[in-house]
CSV table of C-alpha atoms and ligand atoms in Angstrom, one decimal:
chain,number,residue,atom,x,y,z
A,1,MET,CA,90.3,109.9,81.2
A,2,ASN,CA,91.3,110.8,84.6
A,3,PHE,CA,89.8,110.5,88.1
A,4,ARG,CA,89.8,113.9,89.6
A,5,ASN,CA,86.6,114.7,88.8
A,6,ALA,CA,85.1,110.8,88.7
A,7,ARG,CA,83.4,109.7,92.6
A,8,ILE,CA,84.8,106.2,93.5
A,9,LEU,CA,84.7,102.9,95.3
A,10,VAL,CA,87.5,100.9,96.1
A,11,ALA,CA,86.3,97.8,97.5
A,12,GLY,CA,88.7,95.6,99.6
A,13,ALA,CA,89.8,98.9,100.6
A,14,GLY,CA,91.4,97.3,103.7
A,15,GLY,CA,93.3,95.6,102.0
A,16,PHE,CA,97.1,95.5,100.5
A,17,ILE,CA,96.4,96.5,97.0
A,18,GLY,CA,93.3,98.2,97.5
A,19,GLY,CA,95.1,100.5,100.3
A,20,HIS,CA,97.9,101.6,98.0
A,21,LEU,CA,95.7,102.1,95.4
A,22,VAL,CA,94.0,104.9,97.8
A,23,ALA,CA,96.7,106.2,98.3
A,24,ASP,CA,97.6,107.4,94.3
A,25,LEU,CA,94.4,108.4,93.7
A,26,LEU,CA,94.2,111.2,96.5
A,27,ARG,CA,97.9,111.6,95.3
A,28,SER,CA,96.5,112.4,92.1
A,29,GLY,CA,94.2,114.7,93.1
A,30,CYS,CA,91.2,112.3,93.4
A,31,SER,CA,88.9,114.4,95.9
A,32,SER,CA,85.4,111.8,96.0
A,33,ILE,CA,87.0,107.9,97.4
A,34,ARG,CA,84.1,105.9,99.4
A,35,ALA,CA,86.9,103.2,100.9
A,36,VAL,CA,85.6,99.9,101.3
A,37,ASP,CA,85.9,97.0,103.3
A,38,ILE,CA,84.9,94.0,105.3
A,39,LYS,CA,87.5,94.3,108.2
A,40,PRO,CA,87.4,97.4,110.9
A,41,PRO,CA,89.1,100.1,109.5
A,42,ALA,CA,90.7,99.8,112.2
A,43,GLN,CA,92.4,96.4,111.0
A,44,TRP,CA,93.0,98.0,107.3
A,45,HIS,CA,96.3,98.2,106.2
A,46,GLN,CA,96.7,101.9,105.9
A,47,ARG,CA,93.4,104.3,106.2
A,48,PHE,CA,93.2,108.1,104.8
A,49,VAL,CA,92.0,110.8,106.9
A,50,GLY,CA,89.7,113.0,103.1
A,51,VAL,CA,87.8,109.4,101.9
A,52,GLU,CA,84.8,108.2,103.2
A,53,ASN,CA,85.8,104.3,105.0
A,54,MET,CA,82.7,101.7,105.2
A,55,GLN,CA,83.1,98.5,106.7
A,56,LEU,CA,80.9,96.6,104.7
A,57,ASP,CA,80.7,92.3,103.5
A,58,LEU,CA,80.2,93.1,100.0
A,59,THR,CA,79.3,89.2,99.5
A,60,GLU,CA,75.7,91.0,99.8
A,61,LYS,CA,73.6,92.4,96.9
A,62,SER,CA,72.2,95.6,99.9
A,63,ALA,CA,75.8,96.5,100.7
A,64,CYS,CA,76.6,96.5,97.4
A,65,ALA,CA,74.2,98.7,96.4
A,66,GLU,CA,75.0,101.6,99.7
A,67,ALA,CA,78.4,100.9,98.7
A,68,SER,CA,78.0,101.9,95.2
A,69,ARG,CA,75.4,104.6,95.6
A,70,GLY,CA,76.3,107.7,93.7
A,71,VAL,CA,79.7,106.0,92.1
A,72,THR,CA,81.1,106.5,89.5
A,73,HIS,CA,84.0,104.2,89.1
A,74,ILE,CA,83.7,101.6,90.8
A,75,PHE,CA,87.7,99.5,91.9
A,76,ASN,CA,87.1,96.2,92.5
A,77,LEU,CA,90.0,94.4,95.0
A,78,ALA,CA,88.2,92.7,97.8
A,79,ALA,CA,88.2,88.9,97.3
A,80,ASP,CA,89.1,85.8,99.7
A,81,MET,CA,92.1,85.4,99.2
A,82,GLY,CA,95.9,84.6,100.6
A,83,GLY,CA,99.0,83.2,99.6
A,84,MET,CA,99.5,79.3,98.1
A,85,GLY,CA,99.4,78.9,101.9
A,86,TYR,CA,94.7,80.0,102.1
A,87,ILE,CA,94.3,79.4,98.4
A,88,GLU,CA,95.2,75.7,98.8
A,89,THR,CA,93.7,75.2,102.1
A,90,HIS,CA,90.6,78.0,101.4
A,91,LYS,CA,88.7,77.1,98.7
A,92,THR,CA,85.8,77.4,99.6
A,93,ALA,CA,86.1,80.3,101.2
A,94,CYS,CA,88.3,81.3,97.7
A,95,MET,CA,85.0,80.6,95.4
A,96,LEU,CA,82.6,82.8,97.1
A,97,SER,CA,84.2,86.2,96.2
A,98,VAL,CA,82.0,85.9,93.6
A,99,LEU,CA,79.5,87.4,95.4
A,100,ILE,CA,81.2,90.2,95.5
A,101,ASN,CA,82.2,90.7,91.9
A,102,THR,CA,78.2,90.1,91.4
A,103,HIS,CA,76.5,91.4,93.2
A,104,LEU,CA,79.4,94.7,92.5
A,105,LEU,CA,78.6,94.3,88.6
A,106,LEU,CA,75.1,94.8,89.4
A,107,ALA,CA,75.2,97.3,91.8
A,108,ALA,CA,77.4,98.9,88.8
A,109,ARG,CA,75.1,98.9,85.9
A,110,ASP,CA,71.8,99.8,88.5
A,111,CYS,CA,74.0,102.9,90.1
A,112,GLY,CA,75.4,104.1,86.5
A,113,ALA,CA,78.6,103.3,86.9
A,114,GLU,CA,81.0,104.8,83.7
A,115,ARG,CA,84.1,102.1,84.1
A,116,PHE,CA,84.2,99.3,86.7
A,117,PHE,CA,87.5,97.8,87.5
A,118,TYR,CA,88.6,94.0,87.8
A,119,SER,CA,91.3,91.9,89.6
A,120,SER,CA,91.8,89.1,88.4
A,121,SER,CA,95.1,86.8,88.7
A,122,ALA,CA,97.5,84.5,87.4
A,123,CYS,CA,96.0,81.3,88.9
A,124,VAL,CA,92.9,81.4,85.9
A,125,TYR,CA,96.1,80.0,83.0
A,126,ALA,CA,95.9,76.5,82.6
A,127,ALA,CA,98.4,74.2,84.9
A,128,ASP,CA,99.0,71.9,82.3
A,129,LYS,CA,101.1,74.7,80.6
A,130,GLN,CA,102.6,75.8,84.4
A,131,THR,CA,104.6,72.1,84.7
A,132,ASN,CA,108.5,73.2,84.4
A,133,THR,CA,110.6,75.6,85.8
A,134,ALA,CA,111.9,77.2,82.4
A,135,VAL,CA,108.4,78.2,81.8
A,136,THR,CA,107.0,79.5,78.3
A,137,PRO,CA,105.0,83.0,80.0
A,138,LEU,CA,102.1,83.1,80.0
A,139,LYS,CA,99.8,84.9,77.0
A,140,GLU,CA,96.1,85.5,78.0
A,141,SER,CA,95.1,82.9,75.0
A,142,ASP,CA,96.4,80.0,77.9
A,143,ALA,CA,94.0,81.1,80.0
A,144,TYR,CA,92.1,78.3,77.8
A,145,PRO,CA,90.7,75.9,77.8
A,146,ALA,CA,90.4,76.6,81.1
A,147,MET,CA,92.1,74.5,83.7
A,148,PRO,CA,92.3,76.4,86.3
A,149,GLU,CA,94.2,77.0,90.5
A,150,ASP,CA,91.0,75.1,91.1
A,151,GLY,CA,89.0,77.0,93.7
A,152,TYR,CA,90.4,80.0,93.9
A,153,GLY,CA,91.9,80.6,89.9
A,154,TRP,CA,88.0,79.2,89.1
A,155,GLU,CA,85.6,81.9,90.5
A,156,LYS,CA,88.6,84.7,89.0
A,157,LEU,CA,88.0,82.7,85.7
A,158,PHE,CA,84.4,82.7,86.2
A,159,ALA,CA,84.5,86.5,87.3
A,160,GLU,CA,86.3,87.1,84.2
A,161,ARG,CA,83.6,86.4,81.8
A,162,MET,CA,80.5,88.0,84.0
A,163,CYS,CA,82.6,91.8,83.4
A,164,HIS,CA,82.9,90.5,79.7
A,165,HIS,CA,78.9,89.1,79.8
A,166,PHE,CA,77.9,92.7,82.0
A,167,ARG,CA,79.9,94.4,79.2
A,168,GLU,CA,78.2,92.9,75.9
A,169,ASP,CA,74.7,92.9,77.6
A,170,PHE,CA,74.6,96.2,79.6
A,171,GLY,CA,76.7,98.5,78.0
A,172,LEU,CA,79.1,98.7,81.1
A,173,GLU,CA,82.8,98.9,80.2
A,174,THR,CA,84.8,96.5,82.5
A,175,ARG,CA,88.8,96.6,82.0
A,176,ILE,CA,90.5,93.5,83.9
A,177,ALA,CA,94.2,93.0,84.7
A,178,ARG,CA,95.5,89.9,85.8
A,179,PHE,CA,97.8,90.2,88.5
A,180,HIS,CA,100.8,88.4,88.7
A,181,ASN,CA,101.9,88.2,92.5
A,182,VAL,CA,102.4,91.0,93.8
A,183,TYR,CA,104.0,92.9,96.7
A,184,GLY,CA,105.8,95.5,98.7
A,185,PRO,CA,105.7,97.3,101.7
A,186,TRP,CA,101.8,97.3,103.5
A,187,GLY,CA,101.5,94.7,102.1
A,188,THR,CA,100.9,91.1,104.4
A,189,TYR,CA,103.9,89.2,105.6
A,190,ASP,CA,102.2,86.6,108.4
A,191,GLY,CA,99.1,84.5,109.7
A,192,GLY,CA,98.8,82.4,106.8
A,193,ARG,CA,98.2,84.6,103.9
A,194,GLU,CA,101.6,86.0,103.7
A,195,LYS,CA,103.2,85.7,99.8
A,196,ALA,CA,106.7,84.3,99.3
A,197,PRO,CA,109.0,87.9,98.8
A,198,ALA,CA,106.6,88.6,102.4
A,199,ALA,CA,107.2,85.5,104.2
A,200,ILE,CA,111.0,85.3,103.0
A,201,CYS,CA,111.2,88.0,104.1
A,202,ARG,CA,110.3,87.5,107.9
A,203,LYS,CA,111.7,84.1,108.6
A,204,VAL,CA,115.1,85.4,107.2
A,205,ILE,CA,114.5,89.1,109.7
A,206,ALA,CA,113.2,86.5,112.6
A,207,ALA,CA,116.6,83.9,112.1
A,208,LYS,CA,118.8,86.9,112.1
A,209,ARG,CA,117.3,88.7,115.2
A,210,GLY,CA,117.1,85.7,116.7
A,211,GLY,CA,120.7,84.1,115.6
A,212,GLN,CA,119.6,81.8,114.4
A,213,SER,CA,121.3,79.5,111.3
A,214,GLU,CA,118.5,78.7,109.0
A,215,ILE,CA,115.1,79.3,107.4
A,216,GLU,CA,112.1,76.7,106.9
A,217,ILE,CA,111.8,77.1,102.8
A,218,TRP,CA,108.2,75.8,100.9
A,219,GLY,CA,109.5,73.0,98.0
A,220,ASP,CA,112.9,72.5,96.6
A,221,GLY,CA,113.1,76.5,96.0
A,222,ARG,CA,113.7,75.6,92.0
A,223,GLN,CA,110.5,76.4,91.6
A,224,THR,CA,110.2,79.6,89.1
A,225,ARG,CA,107.6,83.2,90.3
A,226,SER,CA,107.5,86.5,89.1
A,227,PHE,CA,106.4,89.0,91.4
A,228,MET,CA,105.6,92.4,90.3
A,229,TYR,CA,106.2,95.6,92.9
A,230,ILE,CA,103.3,97.3,93.5
A,231,ASP,CA,104.0,101.0,92.4
A,232,ASP,CA,103.9,98.9,89.2
A,233,CYS,CA,100.7,97.2,89.6
A,234,LEU,CA,98.9,101.4,91.1
A,235,VAL,CA,100.5,102.2,87.1
A,236,GLY,CA,99.3,99.6,85.1
A,237,ILE,CA,95.3,99.7,87.2
A,238,ASP,CA,95.5,103.4,86.0
A,239,LYS,CA,96.3,102.3,82.6
A,240,ILE,CA,93.9,99.2,82.0
A,241,THR,CA,91.3,100.8,83.8
A,242,ASN,CA,92.1,104.4,81.3
A,243,SER,CA,91.8,101.8,78.5
A,244,ASP,CA,89.9,100.7,76.0
A,245,ILE,CA,90.8,97.4,76.1
A,246,PRO,CA,87.8,95.5,77.2
A,247,ASP,CA,89.9,92.2,77.6
A,248,PRO,CA,91.8,90.4,80.3
A,249,LEU,CA,95.4,91.8,80.4
A,250,ASN,CA,98.7,89.9,82.1
A,251,LEU,CA,98.9,93.0,84.7
A,252,GLY,CA,103.3,91.5,86.1
A,253,SER,CA,106.7,91.4,86.7
A,254,ASP,CA,108.0,89.3,83.2
A,255,GLN,CA,111.5,88.6,85.5
A,256,LEU,CA,111.4,85.1,86.3
A,257,ILE,CA,113.5,83.9,89.1
A,258,SER,CA,113.4,80.4,91.3
A,259,ILE,CA,113.0,80.7,94.4
A,260,ASP,CA,115.9,80.3,95.9
A,261,HIS,CA,117.4,82.5,94.1
A,262,LEU,CA,114.8,85.3,96.1
A,263,VAL,CA,115.9,83.1,99.1
A,264,ASP,CA,119.6,85.0,97.2
A,265,ILE,CA,117.8,88.3,97.4
A,266,VAL,CA,116.8,88.8,101.1
A,267,GLU,CA,119.9,87.6,102.5
A,268,SER,CA,122.0,89.7,100.8
A,269,ILE,CA,120.4,92.8,101.5
A,270,ALA,CA,120.0,91.0,104.9
A,271,ASP,CA,123.6,90.2,104.7
A,272,ILE,CA,123.6,87.1,106.4
A,273,LYS,CA,123.8,82.9,105.1
A,274,LEU,CA,121.8,80.6,106.7
A,275,ARG,CA,121.0,77.2,105.5
A,276,ARG,CA,117.8,76.3,104.0
A,277,VAL,CA,115.6,73.6,105.3
A,278,TYR,CA,113.4,72.3,102.8
A,279,ASN,CA,109.8,71.4,103.0
A,280,LEU,CA,108.5,69.4,100.3
A,281,ALA,CA,104.8,68.5,102.2
A,282,ALA,CA,104.4,72.6,102.2
A,283,PRO,CA,101.9,74.3,99.5
A,284,LYS,CA,103.8,75.1,96.4
A,285,GLY,CA,101.7,75.8,94.1
A,286,VAL,CA,102.8,75.3,90.2
A,287,ARG,CA,106.0,75.3,88.8
A,288,GLY,CA,107.2,77.6,86.7
A,289,ARG,CA,104.5,80.8,86.5
A,290,ASN,CA,106.1,84.6,83.9
A,291,SER,CA,104.0,86.5,83.0
A,292,ASP,CA,103.9,87.3,79.0
A,293,ASN,CA,104.5,90.7,78.9
A,294,THR,CA,103.3,91.1,74.7
A,295,GLN,CA,99.7,92.5,75.0
A,296,ILE,CA,100.3,95.0,77.6
A,297,SER,CA,103.3,95.9,75.9
A,298,GLN,CA,102.1,96.9,72.6
A,299,ARG,CA,98.8,98.1,73.4
A,300,LEU,CA,99.3,100.2,76.3
A,301,GLY,CA,103.4,100.6,75.6
A,302,TRP,CA,104.4,99.7,78.8
A,303,ALA,CA,104.6,97.2,81.1
A,304,PRO,CA,106.7,96.1,84.3
A,305,SER,CA,109.5,97.5,85.0
A,306,ILE,CA,110.2,96.9,88.9
A,307,ARG,CA,113.9,95.1,89.3
A,308,MET,CA,112.9,92.3,91.3
A,309,GLU,CA,116.1,93.1,93.5
A,310,ALA,CA,114.9,97.4,94.0
A,311,GLY,CA,111.5,96.5,95.2
A,312,MET,CA,112.4,94.1,97.6
A,313,GLU,CA,115.2,96.4,98.8
A,314,ARG,CA,111.8,98.5,100.7
A,315,THR,CA,109.5,95.6,100.9
A,316,TYR,CA,112.5,94.2,103.5
A,317,ALA,CA,112.6,97.6,104.8
A,318,TRP,CA,109.5,97.9,106.2
A,319,ILE,CA,108.8,94.6,106.7
A,320,TYR,CA,111.7,95.1,109.2
A,321,ASP,CA,110.2,97.8,110.1
A,322,GLN,CA,107.4,96.5,112.0
A,323,MET,CA,108.8,93.3,112.8
A,324,THR,CA,111.4,95.3,115.3
A,325,GLY,CA,108.5,97.7,116.5
A,326,GLY,CA,109.1,100.5,114.2
A,327,SER,CA,106.1,101.9,112.9
A,328,ARG,CA,102.7,100.6,112.8
A,329,ARG,CA,100.9,99.4,110.2
A,330,ILE,CA,98.2,101.6,109.8
A,331,SER,CA,99.6,104.2,107.5
A,332,GLN,CA,97.8,107.8,109.1
B,401,LIG,P1,94.4,91.8,99.8
B,401,LIG,O1,93.6,90.3,100.8
B,401,LIG,O2,95.0,92.5,101.3
B,401,LIG,O3,92.9,92.7,100.4
B,401,LIG,C1,91.3,92.1,99.8
B,401,LIG,C2,90.7,92.7,100.6
B,401,LIG,O4,89.5,92.5,100.4
B,401,LIG,C3,91.0,92.8,102.2
B,401,LIG,O5,91.3,93.3,102.9
B,401,LIG,C4,89.3,91.7,102.4
B,401,LIG,O6,89.5,92.0,103.6
B,401,LIG,C5,88.6,92.4,101.8
B,401,LIG,N1,87.4,91.5,101.7
B,401,LIG,C6,86.8,90.0,101.7
B,401,LIG,N2,86.3,89.8,101.8
B,401,LIG,C7,84.8,91.1,101.3
B,401,LIG,C8,83.9,91.3,101.9
B,401,LIG,N3,83.1,90.3,101.8
B,401,LIG,N4,83.4,92.6,101.7
B,401,LIG,C9,84.4,93.7,101.5
B,401,LIG,N5,85.7,93.0,101.3
B,401,LIG,C10,86.6,91.9,101.4
B,401,LIG,O7,94.2,91.5,99.4
B,401,LIG,P2,95.3,92.0,98.1
B,401,LIG,O8,96.4,91.5,97.6
B,401,LIG,O9,94.8,93.4,98.2
B,401,LIG,O10,94.8,91.6,96.8
B,401,LIG,C11,93.3,92.4,95.6
B,401,LIG,C12,93.0,91.8,94.7
B,401,LIG,O11,93.7,91.6,93.9
B,401,LIG,C13,92.0,90.8,95.2
B,401,LIG,O12,91.0,90.5,94.2
B,401,LIG,C14,93.0,89.7,94.5
B,401,LIG,O13,92.7,88.2,94.3
B,401,LIG,C15,93.7,90.0,93.2
B,401,LIG,N6,95.3,89.4,93.6
B,401,LIG,C16,96.4,89.4,93.6
B,401,LIG,C17,97.5,89.8,93.8
B,401,LIG,C18,98.7,89.9,95.0
B,401,LIG,O14,100.1,88.9,94.6
B,401,LIG,N7,98.5,90.4,95.9
B,401,LIG,C19,97.6,88.8,92.9
B,401,LIG,C20,96.7,87.9,91.9
B,401,LIG,C21,95.4,88.7,92.1
């Protein structure tokens, strides 16, 4: 299957990954794309000519029906989410995204969609399997017995199960990726929803430009994560959606690094050394998290491979441009 002749809905197209996905689908020759987001198009991370851009609140059942009218493929990337600073303090808002996926699945069934992609998260994994920095990479089966991230993670796990049962009960072909921290150009880097890679770039750039000698780091710097560059994420979405694998698959890098190491990488790109002030009271999430890529490697013959050093170089350059007025947020 490819998407050339598909009529596609990208839900959450005004966001970071949704915007890149629309760009990627256009590059691969898709001519029928409807891009939907709750934000007015002027606020989208990226928007494109030749695409039907719509502002709709997809928590509403009628909006999902309108968004899905006539489409064959649905990519659901719409969610109320952000980095740790956001999801730890907006649990209800995160859980209310359940309305988006529920209503979109109903709309997908009713419009006879051929395929439905759902963007789940590594936040579905049980907290007691992520308690030390030298964490064992998380296998798909580690999501059960369930004890995910409160709020956001529970909503993702529930939505995964909804996808599963829509496939079982109605034959809707659902595909699910569990994204592990995605980063890259066009990502949020300020305002409270940003994630660690972008936040650290912003802080280092601000310190460098402002002549400051220190930056604040959330936590003690030793907590570990893996981060996937957006280009790998796009390849993974394509491969998973086109696969015959309905079970949730990890889509993440398995290059485990500490937050301190991430700061080292950014400092080296910026050619600066800063004193680190650790804020132990700030939201920091689980102690360690990494992606076990056995399933995706074996079943798809591929896994994310872009090294953090390379991805951060491009991400830093983009954020630097934004902060210094080099280019505007909206791409086309
Ligand atoms: P994002 O916040 O940039 O994009 C989500 C978009 O959904 C936003 O533009 C937002 O306005 C839109 N949205 C929210 N509520 C809506 C509603 N009611 N109706 C229509 N649109 C609505 O996030 P992202 O980083 O692009 O993430 C995309 C998806 O991937 C989300 O489902 C997210 O949970 C998941 N995910 C992302 C990451 C990551 O590291 N970025 C990690 C794990 C999972």
